[in-house]
């Protein structure tokens, strides 16, 4: 099992450009999450999904959109990138939404917006 | 949002000394809490969780409901413990948007 994978690993964008980050998991997990990690801010939840075809907003959703067309994939889109979106993005998945469930993380995508 | 708080962003400890990383939570009920660790250039991974009552890599964490804390402890620090540590609530607790703690970067001084 590959677990949780993220594509790409690194990306540099210019302000106003768009891009999509792909997260894939092969563990048949129901729930998936997108976080951003910034120095001094810890991990902040952007969006999450409780199942195929459903998404919900997290703590910092502005400027991002997501889609979960297939159970194994969770896409994060930036329609018009801004320097404030420079960050490391982590995807995670968990078997369900039970309060005892562990989250499994991807390796991260380092995004720089110039 | 119900959340957890990690008051120390940075913590330096000498090798062989005891380690305590603090975590306090602010939600009611019977909380389930986790500690995740991120070693340099690696992904976050689960270190331990309250429900398991286990010791991983010498670390333990006890839930103190009176102090609403879930501090991570290790009696003797090792150099390989240097990492970023996050205290985290469960993925779901009612309808709250749960958030990780801001993390503590632990540095073990040789």
Short mmCIF file of C-alpha atoms in Angstrom, two decimals, chain B residues 24-81:
data_model
loop_
_atom_site.label_atom_id
_atom_site.label_comp_id
_atom_site.label_asym_id
_atom_site.label_seq_id
_atom_site.Cartn_x
_atom_site.Cartn_y
_atom_site.Cartn_z
CA UNK B 24 -4.34 21.68 27.01
CA UNK B 25 -7.79 21.19 25.57
CA UNK B 26 -10.90 23.28 25.79
CA UNK B 27 -13.78 21.02 24.90
CA UNK B 28 -16.15 19.23 27.19
CA UNK B 29 -17.20 15.64 27.39
CA UNK B 30 -14.87 12.70 27.23
CA UNK B 31 -12.12 13.83 24.93
CA UNK B 32 -10.02 11.66 22.72
CA UNK B 33 -6.64 13.19 22.00
CA UNK B 34 -3.67 12.35 19.84
CA UNK B 35 -0.03 13.25 19.57
CA UNK B 36 1.40 13.39 16.06
CA UNK B 37 5.10 13.78 15.29
CA UNK B 38 6.86 15.14 12.23
CA UNK B 39 10.54 14.29 11.90
CA UNK B 40 12.69 16.39 9.60
CA UNK B 41 11.59 16.03 5.97
CA UNK B 42 9.03 13.37 6.82
CA UNK B 43 5.27 13.31 6.92
CA UNK B 44 3.25 13.64 10.07
CA UNK B 45 2.61 10.35 11.75
CA UNK B 46 0.73 9.22 14.78
CA UNK B 47 2.87 8.94 17.89
CA UNK B 48 0.25 7.89 20.37
CA UNK B 49 -3.36 8.39 21.29
CA UNK B 50 -5.17 8.51 24.58
CA UNK B 51 -7.50 5.59 23.98
CA UNK B 52 -4.61 3.18 23.44
CA UNK B 53 -2.94 3.91 26.79
CA UNK B 54 0.35 2.85 25.24
CA UNK B 55 3.95 3.97 25.35
CA UNK B 56 5.60 4.63 22.00
CA UNK B 57 9.33 5.30 21.68
CA UNK B 58 9.38 5.86 25.44
CA UNK B 59 6.71 8.57 25.30
CA UNK B 60 3.55 8.51 27.36
CA UNK B 61 0.65 10.91 27.71
CA UNK B 62 -1.92 10.96 30.47
CA UNK B 63 -5.26 12.65 30.18
CA UNK B 64 -5.89 14.89 33.19
CA UNK B 65 -9.53 15.93 33.10
CA UNK B 66 -9.17 18.19 36.11
CA UNK B 67 -6.44 20.24 34.42
CA UNK B 68 -7.81 19.56 30.90
CA UNK B 69 -4.35 18.51 29.83
CA UNK B 70 -2.72 15.78 27.76
CA UNK B 71 0.96 16.43 28.24
CA UNK B 72 3.50 14.26 26.42
CA UNK B 73 6.34 12.96 28.56
CA UNK B 74 9.53 10.98 28.22
CA UNK B 75 11.89 10.34 31.13
CA UNK B 76 15.15 10.43 29.14
CA UNK B 77 15.42 12.41 25.92
CA UNK B 78 17.28 10.99 22.94
CA UNK B 79 18.71 12.91 19.99
CA UNK B 80 16.31 11.20 17.59
CA UNK B 81 13.40 12.76 19.47
#
